[in-house]
């Protein structure tokens, strides 16, 4: 499951929960980075997190692919 989620994150898909206003996504500036940092956004507060932490957050909080209020479905569009 982690590999599929990781590949989708690297492709720009956004995971989150619009009810709790939590989102995890890869910013365009991290594209093709050897050790990409993702954004964990919670109720408007943003934090840089490494991939392993992002995957942990997604699993622990049961986040699913979603639509971000600003970026839509994918940060690479």
mmCIF file of C-alpha atoms in Angstrom:
data_model
loop_
_atom_site.group_PDB
_atom_site.id
_atom_site.type_symbol
_atom_site.label_atom_id
_atom_site.label_comp_id
_atom_site.label_asym_id
_atom_site.label_seq_id
_atom_site.Cartn_x
_atom_site.Cartn_y
_atom_site.Cartn_z
ATOM 1 C CA UNK A 1 0.000 0.000 0.000
ATOM 2 C CA UNK A 2 2.812 2.411 0.827
ATOM 3 C CA UNK A 3 4.450 2.044 -2.602
ATOM 4 C CA UNK A 4 1.194 2.812 -4.404
ATOM 5 C CA UNK A 5 0.517 5.818 -2.176
ATOM 6 C CA UNK A 6 4.113 7.012 -2.582
ATOM 7 C CA UNK A 7 3.948 6.781 -6.376
ATOM 8 C CA UNK A 8 0.662 8.689 -6.429
ATOM 9 C CA UNK A 9 2.097 11.411 -4.194
ATOM 10 C CA UNK A 10 5.120 11.715 -6.493
ATOM 11 C CA UNK A 11 2.716 12.048 -9.440
ATOM 12 C CA UNK A 12 1.092 15.036 -7.720
ATOM 13 C CA UNK A 13 -2.057 13.465 -6.303
ATOM 14 C CA UNK A 14 -3.330 14.953 -3.065
ATOM 15 C CA UNK A 15 -4.364 12.958 -0.027
ATOM 16 C CA UNK A 16 -6.564 14.442 2.625
ATOM 17 C CA UNK A 17 -9.863 14.902 4.350
ATOM 18 C CA UNK A 18 -11.904 17.994 3.548
ATOM 19 C CA UNK A 19 -13.952 17.565 6.734
ATOM 20 C CA UNK A 20 -10.880 17.898 8.996
ATOM 21 C CA UNK A 21 -9.056 20.202 6.530
ATOM 22 C CA UNK A 22 -5.976 17.963 6.453
ATOM 23 C CA UNK A 23 -3.972 17.492 3.259
ATOM 24 C CA UNK A 24 -0.678 15.877 2.225
ATOM 25 C CA UNK A 25 0.847 16.724 -1.146
ATOM 26 C CA UNK A 26 4.074 17.158 -3.090
ATOM 27 C CA UNK A 27 4.784 20.769 -4.061
ATOM 28 C CA UNK A 28 6.020 21.302 -7.615
ATOM 29 C CA UNK A 29 9.379 22.555 -6.319
ATOM 30 C CA UNK A 30 10.143 19.056 -4.978
ATOM 31 C CA UNK A 31 9.551 17.298 -8.298
ATOM 32 C CA UNK A 32 12.548 15.102 -9.260
ATOM 33 C CA UNK A 33 14.182 15.643 -5.863
ATOM 34 C CA UNK A 34 16.221 12.731 -4.493
ATOM 35 C CA UNK A 35 14.636 13.084 -1.047
ATOM 36 C CA UNK A 36 11.411 15.006 -1.575
ATOM 37 C CA UNK A 37 9.685 16.842 1.232
ATOM 38 C CA UNK A 38 5.930 16.984 1.139
ATOM 39 C CA UNK A 39 3.515 19.434 2.666
ATOM 40 C CA UNK A 40 1.271 18.384 5.530
ATOM 41 C CA UNK A 41 -1.460 20.970 5.815
ATOM 42 C CA UNK A 42 -3.826 21.015 8.763
ATOM 43 C CA UNK A 43 -6.489 23.702 8.975
ATOM 44 C CA UNK A 44 -4.322 26.172 7.034
ATOM 45 C CA UNK A 45 -1.053 25.473 8.899
ATOM 46 C CA UNK A 46 1.648 23.972 6.649
ATOM 47 C CA UNK A 47 4.606 21.825 7.640
ATOM 48 C CA UNK A 48 7.361 20.216 5.535
ATOM 49 C CA UNK A 49 7.576 16.474 6.131
ATOM 50 C CA UNK A 50 9.768 13.748 4.588
ATOM 51 C CA UNK A 51 8.101 10.994 2.558
ATOM 52 C CA UNK A 52 8.169 8.399 5.355
ATOM 53 C CA UNK A 53 6.429 10.798 7.752
ATOM 54 C CA UNK A 54 3.877 11.749 5.059
ATOM 55 C CA UNK A 55 3.040 8.077 4.503
ATOM 56 C CA UNK A 56 2.697 7.597 8.253
ATOM 57 C CA UNK A 57 0.282 10.546 8.514
ATOM 58 C CA UNK A 58 -1.796 9.262 5.595
ATOM 59 C CA UNK A 59 -2.073 5.807 7.112
ATOM 60 C CA UNK A 60 -2.665 6.927 10.703
ATOM 61 C CA UNK A 61 -5.329 9.468 9.792
ATOM 62 C CA UNK A 62 -6.853 7.279 7.030
ATOM 63 C CA UNK A 63 -6.471 10.036 4.425
ATOM 64 C CA UNK A 64 -7.665 9.304 0.885
ATOM 65 C CA UNK A 65 -7.122 10.924 -2.489
ATOM 66 C CA UNK A 66 -9.126 14.112 -2.449
ATOM 67 C CA UNK A 67 -9.604 17.552 -3.940
ATOM 68 C CA UNK A 68 -7.650 20.407 -2.334
ATOM 69 C CA UNK A 69 -9.561 23.720 -2.146
ATOM 70 C CA UNK A 70 -6.717 25.573 -3.923
ATOM 71 C CA UNK A 71 -4.878 22.970 -6.027
ATOM 72 C CA UNK A 72 -7.718 20.687 -7.089
ATOM 73 C CA UNK A 73 -6.987 16.967 -7.572
ATOM 74 C CA UNK A 74 -3.323 17.221 -8.540
ATOM 75 C CA UNK A 75 -0.510 19.653 -7.778
ATOM 76 C CA UNK A 76 1.162 18.993 -11.158
ATOM 77 C CA UNK A 77 -1.656 20.361 -13.341
#
